[in-house]
Short mmCIF file of C-alpha atoms in Angstrom, two decimals:
data_model
loop_
_atom_site.label_atom_id
_atom_site.label_comp_id
_atom_site.label_asym_id
_atom_site.label_seq_id
_atom_site.Cartn_x
_atom_site.Cartn_y
_atom_site.Cartn_z
CA UNK I 374 -49.85 -36.20 1.75
CA UNK I 375 -49.98 -33.81 -1.17
CA UNK I 376 -52.18 -34.48 -4.24
CA UNK I 377 -50.59 -35.35 -7.57
CA UNK I 378 -51.47 -32.16 -9.36
CA UNK I 379 -50.03 -30.02 -6.48
CA UNK I 380 -46.71 -31.85 -6.53
CA UNK I 381 -46.40 -31.45 -10.37
CA UNK I 382 -47.13 -27.70 -9.91
CA UNK I 383 -44.34 -27.54 -7.33
CA UNK I 384 -41.94 -29.32 -9.73
CA UNK I 385 -42.85 -27.01 -12.55
CA UNK I 386 -42.17 -23.95 -10.55
CA UNK I 387 -38.81 -25.25 -9.25
CA UNK I 388 -37.86 -26.11 -12.85
CA UNK I 389 -38.95 -22.64 -14.11
CA UNK I 390 -36.85 -20.99 -11.15
CA UNK I 391 -33.92 -23.26 -12.34
CA UNK I 392 -34.16 -22.25 -16.10
CA UNK I 393 -34.55 -18.57 -15.09
CA UNK I 394 -31.32 -18.69 -13.01
CA UNK I 395 -29.49 -20.55 -15.45
CA UNK I 396 -30.28 -18.60 -18.68
CA UNK I 397 -31.67 -15.40 -17.23
CA UNK I 398 -28.23 -13.92 -16.64
CA UNK I 399 -27.14 -14.81 -20.18
CA UNK I 400 -30.35 -13.23 -21.68
CA UNK I 401 -29.78 -10.19 -19.49
CA UNK I 402 -26.05 -9.93 -20.65
CA UNK I 403 -27.05 -10.27 -24.36
CA UNK I 404 -29.80 -7.59 -23.89
CA UNK I 405 -27.30 -5.21 -22.32
CA UNK I 406 -24.90 -5.85 -25.12
CA UNK I 407 -22.26 -7.73 -23.01
CA UNK I 408 -20.68 -10.71 -24.73
CA UNK I 409 -19.24 -13.47 -22.56
CA UNK I 410 -15.67 -14.32 -23.05
CA UNK I 411 -13.09 -16.64 -21.28
CA UNK I 412 -11.30 -15.12 -18.38
CA UNK I 413 -8.01 -13.94 -19.44
CA UNK I 414 -4.92 -12.10 -18.32
CA UNK I 415 -6.37 -8.67 -19.17
CA UNK I 416 -9.33 -9.61 -16.91
CA UNK I 417 -7.06 -10.68 -14.05
CA UNK I 418 -4.89 -7.47 -14.28
CA UNK I 419 -8.06 -5.48 -14.14
CA UNK I 420 -9.20 -7.05 -10.86
CA UNK I 421 -8.89 -4.93 -7.70
CA UNK I 422 -8.88 -6.22 -3.94
CA UNK I 423 -9.72 -4.19 -1.12
CA UNK I 424 -8.96 -4.73 2.71
CA UNK I 425 -9.10 -2.77 5.88
CA UNK I 426 -5.75 -2.22 7.77
CA UNK I 427 -6.49 -0.10 10.67
CA UNK I 428 -9.12 1.78 12.40
CA UNK I 429 -8.08 5.44 13.88
CA UNK I 430 -8.03 5.76 17.58
CA UNK I 431 -11.32 7.76 17.66
CA UNK I 432 -13.01 5.09 15.61
CA UNK I 433 -14.18 7.60 12.94
CA UNK I 434 -11.80 6.85 10.18
CA UNK I 435 -10.77 3.58 8.34
CA UNK I 436 -7.41 3.00 6.61
CA UNK I 437 -7.67 0.60 3.68
CA UNK I 438 -5.55 -0.56 0.86
CA UNK I 439 -6.46 -1.33 -2.71
CA UNK I 440 -4.26 -3.79 -4.47
CA UNK I 441 -3.96 -4.76 -8.22
CA UNK I 442 -1.54 -6.37 -10.43
CA UNK I 443 -1.88 -4.04 -13.51
CA UNK I 444 -0.36 -4.71 -16.84
CA UNK I 445 3.13 -5.18 -15.87
CA UNK I 446 5.62 -4.96 -12.91
CA UNK I 447 4.91 -5.64 -9.12
CA UNK I 448 1.48 -5.48 -7.28
CA UNK I 449 0.36 -1.80 -7.07
CA UNK I 450 -1.09 -0.69 -3.80
CA UNK I 451 -3.13 2.51 -3.25
CA UNK I 452 -3.94 3.64 0.19
CA UNK I 453 -7.13 5.42 1.19
CA UNK I 454 -8.86 6.81 4.16
CA UNK I 455 -12.63 6.56 4.60
CA UNK I 456 -15.11 7.65 7.23
CA UNK I 457 -16.66 4.82 9.36
CA UNK I 458 -20.00 5.77 7.94
CA UNK I 459 -18.86 4.92 4.46
CA UNK I 460 -18.49 8.33 3.08
CA UNK I 461 -15.59 10.86 2.33
CA UNK I 462 -13.13 8.56 0.70
CA UNK I 463 -9.71 10.02 0.02
CA UNK I 464 -6.49 8.69 -1.45
CA UNK I 465 -3.41 9.09 0.55
CA UNK I 466 -0.25 10.29 -1.00
CA UNK I 467 2.53 8.30 0.91
CA UNK I 468 6.18 7.59 0.18
CA UNK I 469 6.30 4.73 -2.46
CA UNK I 470 8.07 2.23 -0.34
CA UNK I 471 5.94 2.97 2.81
CA UNK I 472 3.67 0.20 3.96
CA UNK I 473 1.35 1.49 6.82
CA UNK I 474 0.52 -0.75 9.75
CA UNK I 475 -1.64 1.42 11.93
CA UNK I 476 -2.43 4.98 13.40
CA UNK I 477 -0.38 6.74 15.89
CA UNK I 478 -2.18 7.63 19.22
CA UNK I 479 -3.38 10.89 18.17
CA UNK I 480 -4.50 9.80 14.68
CA UNK I 481 -2.71 12.39 12.83
CA UNK I 482 0.16 10.07 11.39
CA UNK I 483 0.54 6.42 10.30
CA UNK I 484 3.41 4.11 11.34
CA UNK I 485 4.74 1.19 9.34
CA UNK I 486 7.73 -0.25 7.38
CA UNK I 487 9.48 2.30 5.18
CA UNK I 488 12.46 1.06 3.06
CA UNK I 489 15.70 3.00 3.49
CA UNK I 490 18.94 1.83 1.68
CA UNK I 491 16.94 -1.53 0.95
CA UNK I 492 16.24 -2.22 4.46
CA UNK I 493 12.85 -1.92 6.27
CA UNK I 494 12.90 0.74 8.97
CA UNK I 495 10.06 2.19 11.01
CA UNK I 496 8.54 5.14 9.49
CA UNK I 497 6.03 7.55 10.87
CA UNK I 498 4.38 9.46 8.18
CA UNK I 499 2.07 12.36 9.09
CA UNK I 500 -1.49 12.64 7.21
CA UNK I 501 -0.68 16.42 6.68
CA UNK I 502 1.78 16.14 3.66
CA UNK I 503 3.41 19.48 4.85
CA UNK I 504 4.97 17.71 7.92
CA UNK I 505 8.16 15.71 7.85
CA UNK I 506 8.45 11.99 8.00
CA UNK I 507 10.20 10.55 11.10
CA UNK I 508 12.33 7.44 10.63
CA UNK I 509 13.30 5.23 13.46
CA UNK I 510 16.14 2.97 11.97
CA UNK I 511 18.22 0.16 13.28
CA UNK I 512 21.54 -1.20 11.71
CA UNK I 513 19.96 -4.32 10.35
CA UNK I 514 16.51 -2.87 9.76
CA UNK I 515 13.14 -3.54 11.48
CA UNK I 516 11.41 -6.72 10.85
CA UNK I 517 8.38 -6.00 13.20
CA UNK I 518 6.97 -3.03 15.09
CA UNK I 519 4.31 -2.74 17.67
CA UNK I 520 3.00 0.39 19.49
CA UNK I 521 2.56 0.60 23.31
CA UNK I 522 -1.05 0.93 24.52
CA UNK I 523 -0.36 4.59 25.59
CA UNK I 524 1.19 5.36 22.15
CA UNK I 525 4.50 6.55 23.60
CA UNK I 526 6.82 3.82 22.77
CA UNK I 527 7.53 1.17 20.10
CA UNK I 528 8.67 -2.43 20.45
CA UNK I 529 10.88 -3.17 17.50
CA UNK I 530 12.20 -6.58 16.27
CA UNK I 531 15.74 -6.62 14.64
CA UNK I 532 18.61 -8.74 13.90
CA UNK I 533 21.44 -7.69 16.42
CA UNK I 534 24.33 -9.38 14.63
CA UNK I 535 26.89 -7.24 12.90
CA UNK I 536 26.55 -6.97 9.12
CA UNK I 537 28.35 -9.58 7.11
CA UNK I 538 30.89 -7.75 4.75
CA UNK I 539 30.70 -10.80 2.44
CA UNK I 540 26.97 -11.22 2.37
CA UNK I 541 26.79 -10.46 -1.18
CA UNK I 542 28.93 -13.19 -2.34
CA UNK I 543 28.49 -15.83 0.56
CA UNK I 544 25.19 -17.27 1.55
CA UNK I 545 24.87 -19.01 4.96
CA UNK I 546 21.77 -20.97 5.85
CA UNK I 547 21.00 -20.50 9.50
CA UNK I 548 18.26 -19.58 11.83
CA UNK I 549 17.07 -16.06 12.17
CA UNK I 550 18.08 -14.27 15.21
CA UNK I 551 16.03 -11.45 16.54
CA UNK I 552 16.13 -9.02 19.46
CA UNK I 553 13.55 -6.67 20.83
CA UNK I 554 14.40 -2.95 20.91
CA UNK I 555 12.29 -0.24 22.64
CA UNK I 556 12.17 3.24 21.24
CA UNK I 557 10.08 6.25 22.12
CA UNK I 558 7.45 7.27 19.52
CA UNK I 559 9.40 10.44 18.85
CA UNK I 560 12.49 8.46 18.06
CA UNK I 561 14.51 10.20 20.95
CA UNK I 562 15.30 7.30 23.31
#
C-alpha cells in the first residue's frame, strides 16, 4: 500500500499534466500569434482530403487523389503520382471528366471512367501527355470496368437495353439491368 504523501504527489503530477494538456495548446497558440475562432465555412472549404487509389504493377508508384470543396462549385479533385518511398510527388494533367481507377499492366497508362456525351465510358489515358487517349465506349455507357489479371482484356458492365427516345420527358421507375461485355485492352475486340 502506498503512503499518503506518495499518493498526493501522484495526484499533483496527474493534475499538472491535465492542466498542461488543457491549457498548453491555448498558451502556445497565443504565443504563436494564432487566435482561436469558431470553425466556419471558410475553414471547411480550405480542408483537403487525400486517399490512395492504386499502386503501379511494379509497386514503385502510388496514384492518389486530393479532394476539396473550394469556395464554390462541385468538389475539386487533383490527381498525383508519388514514389512508394514518399518522394517525387508530381501532379497529373488528366482530362477534366476522367476519374482513374487503376494502372494498366505496363504501368504507362491509367484506366477509368471518362465522360463522353454525358455518359461514362472506359478511358485509357497514358501518363505521357503526348500519346492519345483511348476510349472504349458502349451505347449506354460503362457503369463499371475491371481489367483481367494478364492485362489484355476488360470486363465492362453496361445497360443492354435500347435508349428510350422519350427519356427526357418520361421517367420510369424500374430495376437496373446490366450485362457484362468483354473488350480487349486495345479496344479492338
